[in-house]
Short mmCIF file of C-alpha atoms (C1' of nucleotides) in Angstrom, two decimals:
data_model
loop_
_atom_site.label_atom_id
_atom_site.label_comp_id
_atom_site.label_asym_id
_atom_site.label_seq_id
_atom_site.Cartn_x
_atom_site.Cartn_y
_atom_site.Cartn_z
CA MET A 1 90.38 86.85 134.29
CA THR A 2 87.16 86.92 132.35
CA GLN A 3 89.47 86.72 129.39
CA THR A 4 90.94 83.38 130.24
CA LEU A 5 88.28 80.89 129.38
CA THR A 6 89.32 77.50 130.57
CA LYS A 7 89.41 74.85 127.94
CA SER A 8 86.29 73.35 129.43
CA GLU A 9 84.39 76.64 129.28
CA ALA A 10 85.45 77.23 125.72
CA THR A 11 84.16 73.81 124.69
CA SER A 12 80.87 74.33 126.49
CA ALA A 13 80.46 77.66 124.74
CA ARG A 14 81.22 76.05 121.39
CA ILE A 15 78.62 73.37 122.04
CA ILE A 16 75.99 75.93 123.02
CA ALA A 17 76.74 78.00 119.93
CA ALA A 18 76.34 74.97 117.71
CA ALA A 19 73.12 74.01 119.47
CA LYS A 20 71.69 77.48 118.88
CA ARG A 21 72.38 77.26 115.18
CA LEU A 22 70.81 73.83 114.86
CA PHE A 23 67.81 74.26 117.14
CA VAL A 24 66.84 77.47 115.37
CA ALA A 25 67.05 75.79 111.98
CA SER A 26 65.07 72.71 112.93
CA ASN A 27 63.02 71.47 115.85
CA TYR A 28 63.97 69.83 119.11
CA ALA A 29 63.30 66.26 118.07
CA ASP A 30 65.04 66.49 114.71
CA VAL A 31 68.29 67.86 116.07
CA THR A 32 70.33 64.92 117.26
CA THR A 33 73.07 65.04 119.82
CA ASP A 34 75.40 63.67 117.15
CA MET A 35 74.65 66.65 114.92
CA ILE A 36 75.34 69.09 117.73
CA ALA A 37 78.55 67.32 118.65
CA LYS A 38 79.76 67.27 115.06
CA ALA A 39 78.91 70.95 114.57
CA ALA A 40 80.78 71.81 117.76
CA ASP A 41 83.73 69.68 116.70
CA VAL A 42 83.54 67.30 119.63
CA THR A 43 82.24 63.77 119.87
CA LYS A 44 79.04 62.75 121.55
CA GLY A 45 81.02 61.51 124.51
CA GLY A 46 82.59 64.93 124.81
CA LEU A 47 79.21 66.60 124.67
CA TYR A 48 77.89 64.38 127.44
CA HIS A 49 80.94 65.20 129.48
CA HIS A 50 79.74 68.81 129.60
CA PHE A 51 75.97 68.38 129.66
CA PRO A 52 74.07 65.61 131.42
CA SER A 53 71.29 65.35 128.83
CA LYS A 54 69.97 66.85 125.64
CA GLU A 55 67.19 68.53 127.59
CA ARG A 56 69.55 70.20 130.01
CA LEU A 57 71.72 71.36 127.15
CA TYR A 58 68.66 72.98 125.57
CA VAL A 59 67.73 74.68 128.82
CA SER A 60 71.30 75.92 129.35
CA MET A 61 71.27 77.33 125.85
CA MET A 62 68.01 79.16 126.51
CA LEU A 63 69.04 80.63 129.84
CA ASP A 64 72.29 81.79 128.31
CA ASP A 65 70.35 83.58 125.58
CA LEU A 66 67.96 85.07 128.10
CA GLU A 67 70.73 86.69 130.04
CA ARG A 68 72.24 88.24 126.93
CA LYS A 69 68.90 89.74 125.96
CA ARG A 70 68.21 91.05 129.42
CA LEU A 71 71.45 92.99 129.26
CA LEU A 72 70.77 94.22 125.75
CA PHE A 73 67.36 95.64 126.61
CA GLU A 74 68.41 97.22 129.87
CA ARG A 75 69.48 100.34 127.99
CA SER A 76 65.95 101.01 126.70
CA THR A 77 64.35 100.12 129.98
CA THR A 78 66.38 102.53 132.04
CA SER A 79 66.81 105.43 129.59
CA ARG A 80 64.88 108.66 129.94
CA GLY A 81 63.16 109.41 126.63
CA SER A 82 59.42 109.35 126.04
CA CYS A 83 57.56 106.08 126.39
CA ARG A 84 57.11 105.93 122.65
CA ASP A 85 60.76 106.56 121.89
CA ARG A 86 61.88 103.95 124.34
CA LEU A 87 59.54 101.32 122.93
CA VAL A 88 60.81 102.11 119.46
CA GLN A 89 64.37 101.90 120.70
CA LEU A 90 63.84 98.56 122.37
CA THR A 91 62.17 97.11 119.33
CA ARG A 92 64.83 98.45 117.04
CA ASP A 93 67.52 96.88 119.21
CA PHE A 94 65.72 93.62 118.79
CA LEU A 95 65.35 94.03 115.05
CA GLU A 96 69.04 94.65 114.67
CA LEU A 97 69.95 91.37 116.27
CA PRO A 98 71.14 88.71 113.83
CA HIS A 99 68.43 86.43 112.58
CA GLU A 100 69.43 83.54 114.78
CA GLU A 101 69.25 85.56 117.98
CA ARG A 102 65.77 86.82 117.10
CA GLU A 103 64.50 83.37 116.31
CA LEU A 104 65.64 82.06 119.67
CA THR A 105 62.96 84.17 121.30
CA ARG A 106 60.32 82.15 119.51
CA LEU A 107 61.89 78.79 120.22
CA VAL A 108 60.24 78.35 123.57
CA ARG A 109 56.75 78.69 122.19
CA ARG A 110 57.68 76.34 119.37
CA ASP A 111 59.42 73.56 121.24
CA ILE A 112 57.73 73.85 124.59
CA ASN A 113 55.68 70.72 124.08
CA ALA A 114 58.83 68.65 123.79
CA PHE A 115 59.36 69.14 127.51
CA SER A 116 57.41 68.35 130.60
CA GLY A 117 57.49 68.81 134.33
CA ARG A 118 59.73 71.11 136.27
CA GLU A 119 62.12 71.96 133.46
CA ARG A 120 59.27 73.04 131.25
CA ASP A 121 57.75 75.38 133.82
CA ARG A 122 61.07 76.93 134.58
CA LEU A 123 61.73 77.64 130.93
CA VAL A 124 58.29 79.04 130.17
CA ARG A 125 58.19 81.32 133.15
CA ALA A 126 61.69 82.63 132.58
CA TYR A 127 61.09 83.30 128.90
CA GLN A 128 57.58 84.68 129.01
CA ARG A 129 58.78 87.25 131.46
CA ALA A 130 61.94 88.26 129.65
CA LEU A 131 60.55 90.65 127.04
CA PRO A 132 57.07 91.42 128.46
CA GLU A 133 58.41 92.50 131.85
CA GLN A 134 60.86 94.95 130.37
CA VAL A 135 58.12 96.36 128.15
CA GLU A 136 55.80 96.59 131.13
CA THR A 137 58.31 98.70 133.00
CA ILE A 138 58.34 101.21 130.16
CA ILE A 139 54.58 101.21 129.72
CA SER A 140 53.87 101.66 133.42
CA GLN A 141 55.99 104.79 133.40
CA GLY A 142 54.15 105.96 130.29
CA ILE A 143 50.86 105.65 132.13
CA ARG A 144 52.20 107.38 135.21
CA ASN A 145 53.50 110.38 133.29
CA GLY A 146 50.29 110.75 131.29
CA GLU A 147 51.64 109.72 127.94
CA LEU A 148 49.39 106.68 127.86
CA ALA A 149 45.76 106.41 128.92
CA PRO A 150 45.20 104.90 132.35
CA GLY A 151 44.72 101.17 132.14
CA ASP A 152 46.23 97.81 132.79
CA ALA A 153 49.93 97.95 132.00
CA ARG A 154 50.24 94.22 131.76
CA ILE A 155 47.74 93.60 128.99
CA LEU A 156 49.12 96.56 127.11
CA SER A 157 52.61 95.08 127.35
CA TRP A 158 51.46 91.73 126.10
CA SER A 159 49.63 93.40 123.26
CA PHE A 160 52.68 95.36 122.28
CA VAL A 161 54.84 92.26 122.35
CA ALA A 162 52.27 90.40 120.27
CA LEU A 163 52.36 93.15 117.65
CA VAL A 164 56.14 93.16 117.61
CA GLU A 165 56.29 89.41 117.20
CA VAL A 166 54.16 89.73 114.11
CA VAL A 167 56.46 92.39 112.79
CA ILE A 168 59.53 90.34 113.51
CA GLY A 169 58.35 87.03 112.23
CA ASP A 170 59.87 85.88 108.98
CA TYR A 171 56.51 84.72 107.76
CA ALA A 172 55.51 88.34 107.60
CA ASP A 173 58.36 89.21 105.26
CA HIS A 174 56.58 88.12 102.13
CA VAL A 175 53.38 89.76 103.24
CA TYR A 176 54.43 93.29 103.83
CA GLY A 177 57.63 95.21 103.08
CA SER A 178 60.61 95.53 105.35
CA ALA A 179 60.63 94.84 109.05
CA GLN A 180 61.59 98.45 109.73
CA ALA A 181 58.57 99.73 107.80
CA ARG A 182 56.29 97.35 109.62
CA LEU A 183 57.75 98.46 112.91
CA GLY A 184 56.59 102.00 112.20
CA HIS A 185 53.10 100.83 111.37
CA VAL A 186 52.82 98.74 114.47
CA VAL A 187 53.97 101.47 116.81
CA ASP A 188 51.54 103.92 115.23
CA LEU A 189 48.75 101.40 115.59
CA PHE A 190 49.62 100.75 119.20
CA PHE A 191 49.52 104.42 120.15
CA ASP A 192 46.79 105.80 117.92
CA GLY A 193 44.59 102.89 116.91
CA ALA A 194 43.06 102.13 113.56
CA ALA A 195 39.84 104.14 113.77
CA ALA A 196 39.34 106.85 111.17
CA LEU A 197 38.71 109.80 113.47
CA PRO A 198 39.62 110.64 117.01
CA THR A 199 36.44 109.09 118.35
CA GLY A 200 35.57 112.42 119.94
CA GLY A 201 31.80 112.92 120.35
CA THR A 202 30.42 111.23 123.39
CA GLN A 203 33.70 111.21 125.17
CA MET B 1 24.86 55.45 99.12
CA THR B 2 26.56 57.61 101.68
CA GLN B 3 25.61 54.74 103.97
CA THR B 4 27.88 52.40 102.06
CA LEU B 5 31.00 54.23 103.04
CA THR B 6 29.82 55.14 106.50
CA LYS B 7 31.87 52.60 108.40
CA SER B 8 35.06 53.72 106.76
CA GLU B 9 34.22 57.37 107.16
CA ALA B 10 33.29 56.88 110.77
CA THR B 11 36.63 55.25 111.50
CA SER B 12 38.54 57.95 109.69
CA ALA B 13 36.67 60.57 111.67
CA ARG B 14 37.42 58.73 114.90
CA ILE B 15 41.10 58.60 114.03
CA ILE B 16 41.17 62.30 113.18
CA ALA B 17 39.39 63.17 116.41
CA ALA B 18 41.88 61.17 118.42
CA ALA B 19 44.77 62.74 116.54
CA LYS B 20 43.44 66.22 117.32
CA ARG B 21 43.29 65.46 121.01
CA LEU B 22 46.81 64.05 121.10
CA PHE B 23 48.55 66.51 118.80
CA VAL B 24 47.11 69.42 120.75
CA ALA B 25 48.30 67.95 124.03
CA SER B 26 51.80 67.11 122.86
CA ASN B 27 53.99 67.72 119.84
CA TYR B 28 54.27 66.01 116.50
CA ALA B 29 57.26 63.84 117.28
CA ASP B 30 56.05 62.69 120.68
CA VAL B 31 52.67 61.51 119.47
CA THR B 32 53.16 58.00 118.10
CA THR B 33 50.95 56.30 115.59
CA ASP B 34 50.36 53.61 118.19
CA MET B 35 48.99 56.19 120.61
CA ILE B 36 46.66 57.59 118.00
CA ALA B 37 45.49 54.14 117.00
CA LYS B 38 44.86 53.14 120.59
CA ALA B 39 42.98 56.37 121.33
CA ALA B 40 40.85 55.85 118.23
CA ASP B 41 40.23 52.22 119.19
CA VAL B 42 41.83 50.73 116.08
CA THR B 43 45.18 49.07 115.59
CA LYS B 44 48.10 50.60 113.79
CA GLY B 45 47.30 48.47 110.77
CA GLY B 46 43.81 49.88 110.75
CA LEU B 47 45.13 53.41 110.97
CA TYR B 48 47.43 52.82 108.02
CA HIS B 49 44.53 51.43 106.07
CA HIS B 50 42.94 54.88 106.19
CA PHE B 51 45.99 57.13 106.04
CA PRO B 52 49.18 56.47 104.09
CA SER B 53 51.52 58.09 106.62
CA LYS B 54 51.64 59.95 109.89
CA GLU B 55 52.40 63.15 108.03
CA ARG B 56 49.42 62.84 105.73
CA LEU B 57 47.19 62.07 108.68
CA TYR B 58 48.37 65.27 110.31
CA VAL B 59 47.71 67.27 107.17
CA SER B 60 44.26 65.74 106.76
CA MET B 61 43.46 66.66 110.32
CA MET B 62 44.53 70.24 109.72
CA LEU B 63 42.62 70.69 106.49
CA ASP B 64 39.54 69.23 108.13
CA ASP B 65 39.83 71.77 110.92
CA LEU B 66 40.43 74.56 108.43
CA GLU B 67 37.22 73.86 106.60
CA ARG B 68 35.19 73.84 109.82
CA LYS B 69 36.61 77.21 110.82
CA ARG B 70 36.04 78.72 107.42
CA LEU B 71 32.37 77.85 107.67
CA LEU B 72 32.14 79.09 111.24
CA PHE B 73 33.58 82.49 110.40
CA GLU B 74 31.63 83.00 107.21
CA ARG B 75 28.75 84.44 109.19
CA SER B 76 30.85 87.33 110.52
CA THR B 77 32.56 87.89 107.20
CA THR B 78 29.35 88.31 105.23
CA SER B 79 27.09 90.00 107.78
CA ARG B 80 26.24 93.69 107.54
CA GLY B 81 27.04 95.30 110.89
CA SER B 82 29.82 97.81 111.50
CA CYS B 83 33.41 96.72 111.05
CA ARG B 84 33.93 96.82 114.77
CA ASP B 85 30.87 94.72 115.55
CA ARG B 86 31.81 92.14 112.99
CA LEU B 87 35.35 91.82 114.30
CA VAL B 88 33.97 91.41 117.80
CA GLN B 89 31.52 88.82 116.54
CA LEU B 90 34.18 86.83 114.74
CA THR B 91 36.47 86.87 117.72
CA ARG B 92 33.66 85.90 120.06
CA ASP B 93 32.79 82.96 117.82
CA PHE B 94 36.37 81.88 118.11
CA LEU B 95 36.45 82.32 121.87
CA GLU B 96 33.39 80.15 122.26
CA LEU B 97 35.03 77.23 120.54
CA PRO B 98 36.15 74.44 122.88
CA HIS B 99 39.73 74.68 124.01
CA GLU B 100 40.99 72.00 121.67
CA GLU B 101 39.57 73.67 118.56
CA ARG B 102 41.19 76.94 119.50
CA GLU B 103 44.54 75.34 120.11
CA LEU B 104 44.53 73.71 116.70
CA THR B 105 44.91 77.15 115.17
CA ARG B 106 48.28 77.45 116.83
CA LEU B 107 49.46 73.97 115.95
CA VAL B 108 50.83 74.91 112.56
CA ARG B 109 53.16 77.54 113.95
CA ARG B 110 54.21 75.11 116.63
CA ASP B 111 54.83 71.97 114.62
CA ILE B 112 55.79 73.48 111.31
CA ASN B 113 59.43 72.54 111.66
CA ALA B 114 58.56 68.88 111.81
CA PHE B 115 57.68 69.01 108.11
CA SER B 116 59.48 69.91 104.98
CA GLY B 117 58.98 70.37 101.28
CA ARG B 118 55.68 70.52 99.48
CA GLU B 119 53.49 69.38 102.33
CA ARG B 120 54.89 72.03 104.59
CA ASP B 121 54.26 74.86 102.17
CA ARG B 122 50.75 73.71 101.51
CA LEU B 123 49.94 73.63 105.18
CA VAL B 124 51.48 76.97 106.01
CA ARG B 125 49.85 78.79 103.18
CA ALA B 126 46.45 77.28 103.83
CA TYR B 127 46.56 78.04 107.52
CA GLN B 128 48.10 81.46 107.46
CA ARG B 129 45.36 82.54 105.16
CA ALA B 130 42.47 81.02 107.06
CA LEU B 131 41.91 83.60 109.76
CA PRO B 132 43.86 86.59 108.41
CA GLU B 133 42.08 86.58 105.08
CA GLN B 134 38.66 86.61 106.61
CA VAL B 135 39.71 89.41 108.92
CA GLU B 136 41.17 91.27 105.97
CA THR B 137 37.85 91.14 104.16
CA ILE B 138 36.16 92.84 107.09
CA ILE B 139 38.89 95.41 107.55
CA SER B 140 39.02 96.34 103.88
CA GLN B 141 35.34 97.13 104.00
CA GLY B 142 35.90 99.14 107.18
CA ILE B 143 38.47 101.23 105.37
CA ARG B 144 36.25 101.67 102.34
CA ASN B 145 33.26 102.88 104.35
CA GLY B 146 35.37 105.29 106.37
CA GLU B 147 35.17 103.49 109.68
CA LEU B 148 38.90 102.86 109.66
CA ALA B 149 41.67 105.21 108.64
CA PRO B 150 43.07 104.62 105.15
CA GLY B 151 46.01 102.26 105.22
CA ASP B 152 47.25 98.81 104.45
CA ALA B 153 44.49 96.33 105.20
CA ARG B 154 46.84 93.43 105.30
CA ILE B 155 49.12 94.59 108.07
CA LEU B 156 46.10 95.72 110.06
CA SER B 157 44.61 92.26 109.73
CA TRP B 158 47.78 90.59 110.83
CA SER B 159 48.01 92.95 113.76
CA PHE B 160 44.46 92.21 114.79
CA VAL B 161 45.03 88.49 114.57
CA ALA B 162 48.21 88.84 116.60
CA LEU B 163 46.30 90.67 119.32
CA VAL B 164 43.57 88.08 119.33
CA GLU B 165 46.06 85.26 119.58
CA VAL B 166 47.48 86.84 122.68
CA VAL B 167 44.01 87.21 124.11
CA ILE B 168 43.15 83.65 123.31
CA GLY B 169 46.32 82.00 124.45
CA ASP B 170 46.09 79.98 127.63
CA TYR B 171 49.34 81.42 128.83
CA ALA B 172 47.52 84.72 129.17
CA ASP B 173 44.90 83.25 131.49
CA HIS B 174 46.99 83.57 134.58
CA VAL B 175 48.12 87.00 133.58
CA TYR B 176 44.91 88.85 133.11
CA GLY B 177 41.29 88.00 133.93
CA SER B 178 38.87 86.29 131.61
CA ALA B 179 39.29 85.93 127.90
CA GLN B 180 36.08 87.88 127.34
CA ALA B 181 37.39 90.81 129.34
CA ARG B 182 40.67 90.73 127.48
CA LEU B 183 38.79 90.66 124.21
CA GLY B 184 37.19 93.98 125.06
CA HIS B 185 40.53 95.53 125.90
CA VAL B 186 42.13 94.32 122.73
CA VAL B 187 39.37 95.58 120.47
CA ASP B 188 39.46 98.96 122.17
CA LEU B 189 43.20 99.07 121.73
CA PHE B 190 42.98 98.13 118.09
CA PHE B 191 40.49 100.88 117.29
CA ASP B 192 41.55 103.67 119.59
CA GLY B 193 45.17 103.04 120.52
CA ALA B 194 46.86 103.43 123.87
CA ALA B 195 47.78 107.12 123.76
CA ALA B 196 46.32 109.32 126.46
CA LEU B 197 44.58 111.92 124.32
CA PRO B 198 42.94 111.86 120.92
CA THR B 199 46.06 113.17 119.26
CA GLY B 200 43.92 115.93 117.80
CA GLY B 201 45.75 119.28 117.45
CA THR B 202 47.50 119.47 114.15
CA GLN B 203 44.96 117.35 112.36
"C1'" DA C 1 23.31 31.80 102.04
"C1'" DG C 2 27.19 32.86 99.26
"C1'" DT C 3 30.93 35.71 97.92
"C1'" DA C 4 34.09 39.21 96.86
"C1'" DA C 5 35.93 43.17 98.54
"C1'" DA C 6 36.81 46.27 102.16
"C1'" DA C 7 38.11 46.84 106.88
"C1'" DC C 8 40.96 45.48 110.31
"C1'" DC C 9 44.55 43.00 113.00
"C1'" DG C 10 49.17 42.60 115.28
"C1'" DA C 11 53.65 40.58 114.93
"C1'" DC C 12 57.50 42.08 112.78
"C1'" DC C 13 61.35 44.85 110.40
"C1'" DG C 14 64.69 48.40 109.49
"C1'" DG C 15 66.35 52.29 111.20
"C1'" DT C 16 67.24 55.98 114.54
"C1'" DC C 17 68.78 58.08 118.62
"C1'" DA C 18 69.75 59.36 123.58
"C1'" DG C 19 72.67 57.92 126.62
"C1'" DT C 20 76.78 54.69 128.36
"C1'" DC C 21 81.29 53.08 129.30
"C1'" DG C 22 85.89 51.47 129.05
"C1'" DG C 23 89.66 53.55 127.52
"C1'" DT C 24 93.23 57.31 125.58
"C1'" DC C 25 95.79 61.48 126.03
"C1'" DG C 26 97.92 65.74 127.50
"C1'" DG C 27 98.97 68.44 131.25
"C1'" DT C 28 100.63 69.07 136.08
"C1'" DA C 29 102.05 68.57 140.67
"C1'" DA C 30 105.08 66.02 143.74
"C1'" DT D 1 109.90 59.94 136.60
"C1'" DT D 2 105.63 58.76 138.40
"C1'" DA D 3 100.97 59.22 139.70
"C1'" DC D 4 96.93 61.39 138.86
"C1'" DC D 5 93.04 63.91 136.77
"C1'" DG D 6 89.92 66.16 133.83
"C1'" DA D 7 88.85 66.36 128.99
"C1'" DC D 8 87.63 63.77 125.40
"C1'" DC D 9 86.79 59.67 122.35
"C1'" DG D 10 83.75 56.43 119.69
"C1'" DA D 11 81.85 51.88 119.50
"C1'" DC D 12 77.98 50.08 121.52
"C1'" DT D 13 73.19 49.26 123.56
"C1'" DG D 14 68.51 49.23 124.57
"C1'" DA D 15 64.36 51.32 123.69
"C1'" DC D 16 61.35 53.12 120.54
"C1'" DC D 17 58.86 54.18 116.31
"C1'" DG D 18 57.07 54.55 111.51
"C1'" DG D 19 55.65 51.64 108.33
"C1'" DT D 20 54.68 46.64 106.26
"C1'" DC D 21 52.39 42.43 105.33
"C1'" DG D 22 50.15 38.03 105.45
"C1'" DG D 23 46.24 36.69 107.41
"C1'" DT D 24 41.40 37.17 109.61
"C1'" DT D 25 36.92 39.30 110.26
"C1'" DT D 26 33.09 42.17 108.78
"C1'" DT D 27 30.27 44.36 105.38
"C1'" DA D 28 27.54 44.96 101.31
"C1'" DC D 29 25.20 43.08 97.80
"C1'" DT D 30 23.34 39.50 95.17
#
DNA sequence: AGTAAAACCGACCGGTCAGTCGGTCGGTAA
DNA sequence: TTACCGACCGACTGACCGGTCGGTTTTACT
């Protein structure tokens, strides 16, 4: 039943897959509907039979990706290890994704200015919440069980995500070793800080 | 003597100012040369008298901004306070910039896919180094004088910049209080980490 | 004032691209 | 066999945009 994709569904999926490849490699404006159609082995007419506009195709592609990631990260969010272990696990899951899937996460921030109005808001809100909210769940529990210092879980989550995005980004590759090594550094920094000594003293 | 070229320079500056406003508000492809010309109160012909192409105009705009920021941050880079104070100072200087000037820093990451080849590399390299390198100078000194734990200055700098970018970003405004308040949190996190207790013990 | 050069104008061109539309084709139900 | 329908095709269009160019105005300097 889930097995039997109708012909229509299969074509839609093929178009979305092609769009992912192309939108990751270039930017919204430079990817033409002809290119997507050709890469998906349909014509432009066929593409427009399945999607009403380029913009809606982009949004469909993003929401599709979002749902996949939500499922992927659910394991880390609901598991029972320490806060630290679970954050490492979640980040490692992300790191192990193929390059294209990782890049998709950054697409919204990159292409967001190509959109406007309702569609834009929908996309931003959905995507900004995807990763940060799952991280926040983990961090809130870390605070509650005393593993993390009391504080605002939300800003901590955003900080953690910011650090991870630096680790993940390709532009960091030529700056500092492997992504795995950087992951270790970033997690250490997040938990223990950069100061030389446990500040001790007046506290 | 500088007077002689003043008219031309004034027009160029007006065009660059208009371009900044528009490119920050939208993305590279959606800002037309006609829009820039109109906003700068010249015609397209006039614009092309001063800049040979839209791409080169964009690059000029970016390099202009880069130089302003370099000068602005020099104070923090060369002053004598503690590492922590200087990082706070530098970040505060950045926070006090008008919105548009702050956003420009994120433009490169946003629009980078609109370019290719030599121009692209030049821009990326110049911009990636602008803030991180000045931060790295401060952090290296912090490590040398024992204020920070020994480690890789570069990844620490990138991490700090990543945290600041999250603090600065408008999208964070509706998530957590004022930018100034977030700045405090982020600096604390960077130096002391999020763990509940000074890990102490075995060290 | 006279003049050459720089600054500026705006109609125009070549090309691109999202989206359209009349039509084809293979399956399927009656 | 016929009638129908969704999937798909691909030539076409209308709007737009970066860049050009011949011509006009302004500036700077004698």
